Tab-separated table of C-alpha atoms and ligand atoms in Angstrom:
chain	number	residue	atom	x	y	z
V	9	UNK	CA	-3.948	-5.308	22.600
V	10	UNK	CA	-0.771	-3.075	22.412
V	11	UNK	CA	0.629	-1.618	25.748
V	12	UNK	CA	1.367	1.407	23.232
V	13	UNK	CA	-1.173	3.849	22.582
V	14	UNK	CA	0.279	4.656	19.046
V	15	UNK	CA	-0.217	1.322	17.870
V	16	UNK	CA	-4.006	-0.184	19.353
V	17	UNK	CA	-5.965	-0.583	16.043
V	18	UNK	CA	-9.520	0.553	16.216
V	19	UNK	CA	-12.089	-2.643	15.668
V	20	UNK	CA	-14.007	-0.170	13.376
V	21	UNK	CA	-11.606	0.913	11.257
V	22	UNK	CA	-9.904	-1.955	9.738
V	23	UNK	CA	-6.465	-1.530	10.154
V	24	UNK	CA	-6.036	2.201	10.765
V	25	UNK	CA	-2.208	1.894	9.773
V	26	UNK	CA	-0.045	1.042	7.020
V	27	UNK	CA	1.966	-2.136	7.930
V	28	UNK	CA	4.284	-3.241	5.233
V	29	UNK	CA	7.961	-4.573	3.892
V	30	UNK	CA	9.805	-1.541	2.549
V	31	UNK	CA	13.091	-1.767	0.249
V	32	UNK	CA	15.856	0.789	0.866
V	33	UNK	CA	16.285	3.144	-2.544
V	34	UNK	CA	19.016	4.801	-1.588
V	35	UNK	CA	21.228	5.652	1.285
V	36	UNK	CA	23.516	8.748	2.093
V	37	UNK	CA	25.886	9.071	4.884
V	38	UNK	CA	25.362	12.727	5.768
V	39	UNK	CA	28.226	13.059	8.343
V	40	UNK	CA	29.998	11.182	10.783
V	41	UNK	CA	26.879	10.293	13.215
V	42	UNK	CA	23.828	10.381	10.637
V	43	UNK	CA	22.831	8.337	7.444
V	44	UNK	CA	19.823	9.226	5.513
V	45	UNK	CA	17.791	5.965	4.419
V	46	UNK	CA	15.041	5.994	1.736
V	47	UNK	CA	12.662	3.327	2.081
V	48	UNK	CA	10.158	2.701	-0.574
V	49	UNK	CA	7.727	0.370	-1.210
V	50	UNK	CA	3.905	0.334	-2.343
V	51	UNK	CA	2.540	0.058	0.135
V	52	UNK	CA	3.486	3.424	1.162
V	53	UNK	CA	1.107	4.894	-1.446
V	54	UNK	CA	-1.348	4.901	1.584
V	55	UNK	CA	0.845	6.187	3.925
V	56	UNK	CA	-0.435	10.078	5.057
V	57	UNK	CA	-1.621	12.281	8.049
V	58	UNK	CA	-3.885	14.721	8.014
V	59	UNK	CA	-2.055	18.325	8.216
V	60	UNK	CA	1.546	18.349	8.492
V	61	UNK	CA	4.580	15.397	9.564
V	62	UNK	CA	5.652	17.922	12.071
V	63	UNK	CA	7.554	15.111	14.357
V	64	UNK	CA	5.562	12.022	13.867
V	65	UNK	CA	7.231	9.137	14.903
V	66	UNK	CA	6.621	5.490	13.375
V	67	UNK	CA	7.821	2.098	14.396
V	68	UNK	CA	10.458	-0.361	12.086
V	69	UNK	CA	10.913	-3.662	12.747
V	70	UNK	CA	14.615	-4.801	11.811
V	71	UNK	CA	15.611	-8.238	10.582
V	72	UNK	CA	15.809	-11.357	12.588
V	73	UNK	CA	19.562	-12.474	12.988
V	74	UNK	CA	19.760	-14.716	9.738
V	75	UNK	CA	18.471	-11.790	7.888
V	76	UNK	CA	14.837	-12.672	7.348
V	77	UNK	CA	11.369	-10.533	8.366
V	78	UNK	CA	9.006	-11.769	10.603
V	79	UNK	CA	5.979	-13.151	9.468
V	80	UNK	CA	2.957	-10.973	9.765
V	81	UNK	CA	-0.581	-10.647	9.013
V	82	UNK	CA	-0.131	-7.636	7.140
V	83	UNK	CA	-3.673	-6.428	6.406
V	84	UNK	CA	-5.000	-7.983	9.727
V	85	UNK	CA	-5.671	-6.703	13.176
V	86	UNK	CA	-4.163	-9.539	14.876
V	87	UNK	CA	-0.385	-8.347	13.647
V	88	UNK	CA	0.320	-7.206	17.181
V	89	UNK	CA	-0.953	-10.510	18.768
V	90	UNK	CA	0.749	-12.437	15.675
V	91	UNK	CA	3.992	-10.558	16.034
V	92	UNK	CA	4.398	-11.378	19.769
V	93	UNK	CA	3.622	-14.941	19.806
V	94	UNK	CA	6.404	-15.599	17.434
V	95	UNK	CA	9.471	-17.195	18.638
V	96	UNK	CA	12.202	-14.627	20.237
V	97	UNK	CA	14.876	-15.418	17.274
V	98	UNK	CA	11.666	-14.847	14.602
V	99	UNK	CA	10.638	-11.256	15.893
V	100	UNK	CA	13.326	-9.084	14.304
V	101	UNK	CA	13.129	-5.830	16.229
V	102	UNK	CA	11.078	-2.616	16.478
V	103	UNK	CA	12.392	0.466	16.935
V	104	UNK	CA	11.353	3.905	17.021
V	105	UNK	CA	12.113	6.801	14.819
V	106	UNK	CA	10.864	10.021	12.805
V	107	UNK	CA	9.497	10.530	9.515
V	108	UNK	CA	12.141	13.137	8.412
V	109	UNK	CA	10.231	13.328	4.944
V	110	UNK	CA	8.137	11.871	2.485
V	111	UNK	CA	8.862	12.475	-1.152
V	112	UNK	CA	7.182	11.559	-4.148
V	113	UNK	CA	3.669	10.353	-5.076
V	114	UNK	CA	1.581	7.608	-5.318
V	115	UNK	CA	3.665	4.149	-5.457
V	116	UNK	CA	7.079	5.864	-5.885
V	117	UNK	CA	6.244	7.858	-2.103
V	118	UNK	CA	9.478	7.072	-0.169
V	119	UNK	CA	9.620	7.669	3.667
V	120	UNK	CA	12.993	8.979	4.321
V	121	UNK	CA	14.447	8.563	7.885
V	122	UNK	CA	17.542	9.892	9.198
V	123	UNK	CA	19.505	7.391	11.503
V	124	UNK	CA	22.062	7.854	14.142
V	125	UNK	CA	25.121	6.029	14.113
V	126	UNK	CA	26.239	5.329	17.290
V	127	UNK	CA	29.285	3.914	19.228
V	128	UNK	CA	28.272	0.231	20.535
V	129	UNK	CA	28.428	-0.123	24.511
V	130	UNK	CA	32.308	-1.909	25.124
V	131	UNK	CA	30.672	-5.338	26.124
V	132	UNK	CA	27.537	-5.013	24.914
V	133	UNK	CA	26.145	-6.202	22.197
V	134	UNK	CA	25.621	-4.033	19.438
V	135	UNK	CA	21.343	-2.274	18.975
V	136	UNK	CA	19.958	-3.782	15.763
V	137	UNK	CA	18.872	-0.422	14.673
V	138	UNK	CA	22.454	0.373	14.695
V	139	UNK	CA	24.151	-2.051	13.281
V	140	UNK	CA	21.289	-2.428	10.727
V	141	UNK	CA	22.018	1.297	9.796
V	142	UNK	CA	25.631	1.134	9.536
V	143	UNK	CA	25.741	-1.546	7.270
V	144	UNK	CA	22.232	-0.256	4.713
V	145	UNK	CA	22.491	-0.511	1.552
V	146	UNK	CA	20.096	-0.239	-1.216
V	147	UNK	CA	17.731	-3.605	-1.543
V	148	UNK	CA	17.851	-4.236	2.055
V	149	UNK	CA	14.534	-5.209	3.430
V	150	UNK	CA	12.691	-3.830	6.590
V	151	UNK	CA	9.138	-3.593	8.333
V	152	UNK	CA	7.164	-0.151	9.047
V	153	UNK	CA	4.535	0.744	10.952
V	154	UNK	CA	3.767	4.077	9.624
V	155	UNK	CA	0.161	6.102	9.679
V	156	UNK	CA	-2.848	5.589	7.008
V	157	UNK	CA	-3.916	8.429	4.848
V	158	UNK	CA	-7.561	9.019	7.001
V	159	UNK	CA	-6.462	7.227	10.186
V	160	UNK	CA	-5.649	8.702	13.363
V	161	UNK	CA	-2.417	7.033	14.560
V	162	UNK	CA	-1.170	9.468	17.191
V	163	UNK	CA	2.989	10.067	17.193
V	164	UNK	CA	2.969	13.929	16.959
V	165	UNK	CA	3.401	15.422	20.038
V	166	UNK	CA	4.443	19.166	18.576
V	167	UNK	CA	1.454	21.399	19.910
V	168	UNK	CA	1.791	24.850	20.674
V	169	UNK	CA	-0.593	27.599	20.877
V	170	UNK	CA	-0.447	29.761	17.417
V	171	UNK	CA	0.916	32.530	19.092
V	172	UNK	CA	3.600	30.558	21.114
V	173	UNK	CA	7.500	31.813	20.794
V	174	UNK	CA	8.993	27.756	20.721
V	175	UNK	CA	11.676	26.548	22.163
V	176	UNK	CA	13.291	23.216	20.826
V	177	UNK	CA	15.315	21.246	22.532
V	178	UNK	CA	17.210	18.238	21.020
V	179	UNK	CA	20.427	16.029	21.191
V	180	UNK	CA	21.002	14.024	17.804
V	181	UNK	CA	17.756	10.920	17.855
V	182	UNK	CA	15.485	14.358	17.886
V	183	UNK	CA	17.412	16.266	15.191
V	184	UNK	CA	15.253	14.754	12.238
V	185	UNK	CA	12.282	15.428	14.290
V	186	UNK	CA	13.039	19.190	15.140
V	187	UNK	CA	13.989	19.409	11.311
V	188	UNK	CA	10.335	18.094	10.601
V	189	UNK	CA	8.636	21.023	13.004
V	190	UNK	CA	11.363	23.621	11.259
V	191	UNK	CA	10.175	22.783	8.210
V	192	UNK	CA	6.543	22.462	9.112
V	193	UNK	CA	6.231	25.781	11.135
V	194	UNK	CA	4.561	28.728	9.637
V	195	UNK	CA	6.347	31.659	8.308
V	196	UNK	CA	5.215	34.049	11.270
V	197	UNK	CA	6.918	31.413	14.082
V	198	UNK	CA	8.984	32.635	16.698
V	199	UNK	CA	11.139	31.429	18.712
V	200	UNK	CA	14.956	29.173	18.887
V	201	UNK	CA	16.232	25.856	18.410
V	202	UNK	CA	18.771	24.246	20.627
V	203	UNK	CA	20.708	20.788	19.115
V	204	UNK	CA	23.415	19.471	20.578
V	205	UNK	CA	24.834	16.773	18.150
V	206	UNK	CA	28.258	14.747	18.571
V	207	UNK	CA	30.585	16.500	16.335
V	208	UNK	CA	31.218	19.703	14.367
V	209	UNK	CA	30.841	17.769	11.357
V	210	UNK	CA	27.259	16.631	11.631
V	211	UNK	CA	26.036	20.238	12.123
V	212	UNK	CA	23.281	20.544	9.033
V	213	UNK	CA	21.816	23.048	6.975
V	214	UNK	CA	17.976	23.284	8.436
V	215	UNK	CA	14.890	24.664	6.581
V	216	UNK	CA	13.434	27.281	9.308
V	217	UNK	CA	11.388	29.892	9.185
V	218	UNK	CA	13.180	33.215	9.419
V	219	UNK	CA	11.808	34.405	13.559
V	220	UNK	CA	12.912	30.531	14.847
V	221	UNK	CA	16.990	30.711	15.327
V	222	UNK	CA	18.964	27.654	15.032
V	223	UNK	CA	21.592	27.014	17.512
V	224	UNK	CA	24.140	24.022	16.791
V	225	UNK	CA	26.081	22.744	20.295
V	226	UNK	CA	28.754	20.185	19.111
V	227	UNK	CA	30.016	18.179	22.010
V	228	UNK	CA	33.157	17.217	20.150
V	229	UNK	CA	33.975	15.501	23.412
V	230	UNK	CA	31.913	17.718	25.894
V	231	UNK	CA	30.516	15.381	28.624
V	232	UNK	CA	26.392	14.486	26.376
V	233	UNK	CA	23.804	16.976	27.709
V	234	UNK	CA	26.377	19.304	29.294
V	235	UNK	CA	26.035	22.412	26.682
V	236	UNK	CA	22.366	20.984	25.655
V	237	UNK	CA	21.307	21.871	29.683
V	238	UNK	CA	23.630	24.927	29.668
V	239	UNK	CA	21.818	26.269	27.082
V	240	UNK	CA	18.639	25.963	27.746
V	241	UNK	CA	18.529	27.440	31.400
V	242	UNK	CA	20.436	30.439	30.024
V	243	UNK	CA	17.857	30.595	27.473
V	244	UNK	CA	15.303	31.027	30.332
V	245	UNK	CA	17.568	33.247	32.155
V	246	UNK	CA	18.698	30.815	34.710
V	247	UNK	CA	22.513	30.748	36.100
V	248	UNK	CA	23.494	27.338	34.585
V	249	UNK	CA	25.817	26.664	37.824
V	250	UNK	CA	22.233	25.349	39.811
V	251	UNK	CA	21.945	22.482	37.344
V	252	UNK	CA	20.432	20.076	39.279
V	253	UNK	CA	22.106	16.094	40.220
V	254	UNK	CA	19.991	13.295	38.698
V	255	UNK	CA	21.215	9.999	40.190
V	256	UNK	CA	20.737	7.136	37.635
V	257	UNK	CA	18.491	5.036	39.291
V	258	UNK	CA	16.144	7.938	39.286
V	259	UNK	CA	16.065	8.077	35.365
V	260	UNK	CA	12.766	6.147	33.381
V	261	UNK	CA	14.097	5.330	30.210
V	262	UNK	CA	11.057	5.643	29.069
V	263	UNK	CA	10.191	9.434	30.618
V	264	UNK	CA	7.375	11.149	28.229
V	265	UNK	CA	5.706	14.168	30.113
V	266	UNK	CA	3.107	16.017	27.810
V	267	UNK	CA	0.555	18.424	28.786
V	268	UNK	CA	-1.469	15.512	27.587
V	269	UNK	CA	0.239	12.174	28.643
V	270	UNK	CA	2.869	11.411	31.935
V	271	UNK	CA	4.403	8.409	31.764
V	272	UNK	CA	4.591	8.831	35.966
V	273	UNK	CA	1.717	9.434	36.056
V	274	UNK	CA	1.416	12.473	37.004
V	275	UNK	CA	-1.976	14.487	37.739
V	276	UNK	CA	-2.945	15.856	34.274
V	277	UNK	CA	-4.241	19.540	35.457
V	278	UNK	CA	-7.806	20.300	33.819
V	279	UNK	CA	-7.648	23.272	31.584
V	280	UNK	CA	-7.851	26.505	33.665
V	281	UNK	CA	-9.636	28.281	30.870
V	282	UNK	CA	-7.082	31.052	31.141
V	283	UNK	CA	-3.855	30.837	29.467
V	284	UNK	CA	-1.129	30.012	32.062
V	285	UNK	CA	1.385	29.379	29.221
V	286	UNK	CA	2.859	32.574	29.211
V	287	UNK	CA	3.249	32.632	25.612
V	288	UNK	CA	5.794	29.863	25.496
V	289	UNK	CA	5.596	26.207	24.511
V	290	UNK	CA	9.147	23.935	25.180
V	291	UNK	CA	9.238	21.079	23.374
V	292	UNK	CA	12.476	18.787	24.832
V	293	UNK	CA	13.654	14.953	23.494
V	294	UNK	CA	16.690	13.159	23.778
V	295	UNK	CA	18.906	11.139	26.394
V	296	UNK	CA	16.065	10.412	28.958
V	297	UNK	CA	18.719	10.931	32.094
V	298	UNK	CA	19.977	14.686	30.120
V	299	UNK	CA	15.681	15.178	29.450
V	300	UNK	CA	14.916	14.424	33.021
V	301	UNK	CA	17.547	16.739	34.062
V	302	UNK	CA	16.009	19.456	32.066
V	303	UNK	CA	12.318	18.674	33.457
V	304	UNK	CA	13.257	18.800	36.825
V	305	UNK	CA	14.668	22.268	36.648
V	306	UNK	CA	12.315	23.425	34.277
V	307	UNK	CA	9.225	22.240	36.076
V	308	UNK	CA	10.239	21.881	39.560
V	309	UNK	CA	12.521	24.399	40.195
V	310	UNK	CA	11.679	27.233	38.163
V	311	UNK	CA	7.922	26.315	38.291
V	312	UNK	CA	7.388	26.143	34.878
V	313	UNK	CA	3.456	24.511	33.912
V	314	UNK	CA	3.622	21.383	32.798
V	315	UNK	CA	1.330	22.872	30.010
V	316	UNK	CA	3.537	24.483	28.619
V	317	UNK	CA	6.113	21.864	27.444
V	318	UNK	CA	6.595	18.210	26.305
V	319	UNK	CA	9.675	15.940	27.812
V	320	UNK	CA	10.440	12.954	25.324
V	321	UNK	CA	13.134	10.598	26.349
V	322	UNK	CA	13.939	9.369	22.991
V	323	UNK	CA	16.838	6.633	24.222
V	324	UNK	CA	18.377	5.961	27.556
V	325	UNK	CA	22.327	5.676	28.065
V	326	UNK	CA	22.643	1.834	28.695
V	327	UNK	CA	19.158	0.509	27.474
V	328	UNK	CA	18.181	-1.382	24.713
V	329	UNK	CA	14.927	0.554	23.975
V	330	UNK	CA	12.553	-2.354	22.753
V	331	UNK	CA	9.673	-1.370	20.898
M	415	LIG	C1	9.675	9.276	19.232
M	415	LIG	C2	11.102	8.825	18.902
M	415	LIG	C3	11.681	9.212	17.712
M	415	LIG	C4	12.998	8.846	17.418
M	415	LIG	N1	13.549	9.232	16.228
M	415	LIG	C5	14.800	8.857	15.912
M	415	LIG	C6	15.381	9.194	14.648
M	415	LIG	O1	14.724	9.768	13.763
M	415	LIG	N2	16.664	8.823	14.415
M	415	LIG	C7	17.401	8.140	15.353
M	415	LIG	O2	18.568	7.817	15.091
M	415	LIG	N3	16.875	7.778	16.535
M	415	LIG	C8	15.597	8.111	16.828
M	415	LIG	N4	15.049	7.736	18.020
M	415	LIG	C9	15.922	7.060	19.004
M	415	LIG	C10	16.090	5.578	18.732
M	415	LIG	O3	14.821	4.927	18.793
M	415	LIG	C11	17.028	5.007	19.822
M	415	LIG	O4	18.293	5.590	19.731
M	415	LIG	C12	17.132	3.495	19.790
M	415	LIG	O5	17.677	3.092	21.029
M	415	LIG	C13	18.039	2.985	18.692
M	415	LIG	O6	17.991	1.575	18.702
M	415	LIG	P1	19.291	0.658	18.589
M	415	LIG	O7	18.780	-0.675	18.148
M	415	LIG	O8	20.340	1.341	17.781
M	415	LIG	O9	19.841	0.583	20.079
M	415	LIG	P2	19.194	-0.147	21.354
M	415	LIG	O10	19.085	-1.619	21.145
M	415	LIG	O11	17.955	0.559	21.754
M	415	LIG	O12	20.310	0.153	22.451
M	415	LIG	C14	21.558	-0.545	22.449
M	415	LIG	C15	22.620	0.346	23.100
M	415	LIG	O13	22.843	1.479	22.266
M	415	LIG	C16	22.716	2.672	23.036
M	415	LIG	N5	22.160	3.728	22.161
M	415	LIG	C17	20.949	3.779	21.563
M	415	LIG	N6	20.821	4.906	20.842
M	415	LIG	C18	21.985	5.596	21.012
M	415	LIG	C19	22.483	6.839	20.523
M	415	LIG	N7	21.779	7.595	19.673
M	415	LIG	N8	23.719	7.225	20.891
M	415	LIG	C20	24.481	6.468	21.719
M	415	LIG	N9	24.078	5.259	22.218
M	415	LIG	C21	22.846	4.849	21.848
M	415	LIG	C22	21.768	2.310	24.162
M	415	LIG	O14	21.965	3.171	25.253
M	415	LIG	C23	22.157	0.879	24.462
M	415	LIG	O15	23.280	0.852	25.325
M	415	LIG	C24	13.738	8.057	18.324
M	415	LIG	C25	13.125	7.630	19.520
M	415	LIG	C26	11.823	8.008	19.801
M	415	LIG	C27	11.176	7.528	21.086
């Protein structure tokens, strides 16, 4: 089976996701860092969650280097198995990201992602995701992974408590997602959004409901995560001179702290049957060095319940995020 909970298929449900070969329908460069792909395909037809896309995440797998798509069993439960017992060079490779929207119905439903363009490492080869996305254009072929209409497939991790005041907290891989929870939130939702994006130019004009403000921190050259952190601890009242040091061997790549998952593993308190959240719920992705950063002072410094927020690392400085 999958090491990733998102993805282990239920034996009784068939397969409780929609695996398929999409075609780009159009693609948009919306500013320097981002281009907007629509992928359609119809296959999507099935593709649904029950309630709202809030920030659900879904897996693409990108061409092998000649071009082609692995070879899957597309309806079976086996793909996993299938997929990793191909040959290295026949894999392609998967990559996460966010359902920024769905539009249309039936077979002409198109899953429209928003993709970061970023600078390659100097010596490094290039991520496929990347260099996929800076050279889409329309026809180009893909895999998703993305949930079945009456599945559960997991990937939302957006849960306050109705009556939370939210803080968001993004760099630019968790834009589309906080864009999905703007849009998604009710009209009575309280609360600010942080996002801390490259330039001045990729700033965007956000749905949000009228109570959530919408803060833009361009780094135009600002060291990444410096005004992101800033901001946050003065949102929380905290003099943003006692940031704390996080040394880089510290950092997981992979850090995702929920009140419902740790990836350290962390003791997952029992529910104390009174609220401890003090009315408000963080909800923090990103740079996993800049996210751990943020946890640390949040929940070890100013004491802050674990309940009461969600750490994502979305990418890691230096790491080729497989999978
Ligand atoms: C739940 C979730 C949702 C996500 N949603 C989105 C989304 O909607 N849009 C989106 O663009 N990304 C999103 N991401 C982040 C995306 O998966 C990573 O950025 C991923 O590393 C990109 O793959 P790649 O093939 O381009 O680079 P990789 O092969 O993973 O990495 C190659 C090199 O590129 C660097 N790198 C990777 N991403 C960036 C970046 N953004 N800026 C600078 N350097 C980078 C790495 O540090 C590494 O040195 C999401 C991640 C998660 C976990």
């Amino acid at each position: 089976m999958t090491t990733d909970p998102d993805l282990d298929p239920d034996p009784d449900l068939g397969l409780p996701l929609v695996l398929g070969e999409v075609e780009v329908v159009a693609v948009e460069r919306l500013s320097p860092s981002f281009v907007r792909v629509e992928l359609g395909a119809p296959c999507l037809a099935e593709m649904g969650v029950d309630g709202s896309w809030l920030d659900q995440r879904f897996k693409v797998i990108f061409p092998c280097d000649d071009g082609s798509l692995p070879q899957l069993p597309m309806a079976g439960l086996d793909w996993w198995e299938a997929w990793q017992a191909l040959p290295e060079e026949e894999r392609g490779s998967m990559r996460t990201y966010t359902v920024r929207d769905v539009v249309g119905v039936g077979e002409h439903r198109r899953l429209v992602v928003d993709i970061v363009l970023h600078d390659p490492v100097a010596g490094e080869p290039d991520g496929p995701g990347n260099r996929w996305a800076t050279a889409a254009s329309e026809g180009d072929r893909l895999l998703v992974l993305v949930p079945r209409r009456g599945h559960e497939f997991g990937g939302r991790e957006f849960a306050p408590a109705p009556t939370d005041r939210v803080l968001l907290v993004a760099d630019e891989t968790a834009v589309p997602a906080v864009a999905g929870i703007l849009r998604d939130l009710g009209p009575e939702a309280a609360g600010c959004a942080l996002l801390e994006v490259p330039t001045s130019a990729d700033v965007q004009a956000l749905e949000a409901p009228a109570g959530v403000e919408v803060h833009w921190l361009p780094r135009d050259g600002a060291p990444r995560g410096d005004l992101l952190h800033a901001a946050t601890v003065a949102r929380l009242g905290v003099d943003p001179r006692e940031l704390p040091e996080v040394d880089d061997e510290e950092v997981d790549p992979n850090v995702w702290e929920t009140p419902v998952y740790s990836s350290s593993g962390e003791q997952i308190a029992p529910d104390p049957g009174v609220d401890v959240r003090d009315g408000l719920y963080a909800w923090i992705a990103g740079e996993s060095k800049v996210v751990t950063g943020l946890r640390r002072h949040l929940v070890r410094e100013r004491g802050v319940d674990r309940r009461q927020v969600a750490f994502m690392g979305y990418w890691r400085e230096g790491v080729s995020m497989r999978g």
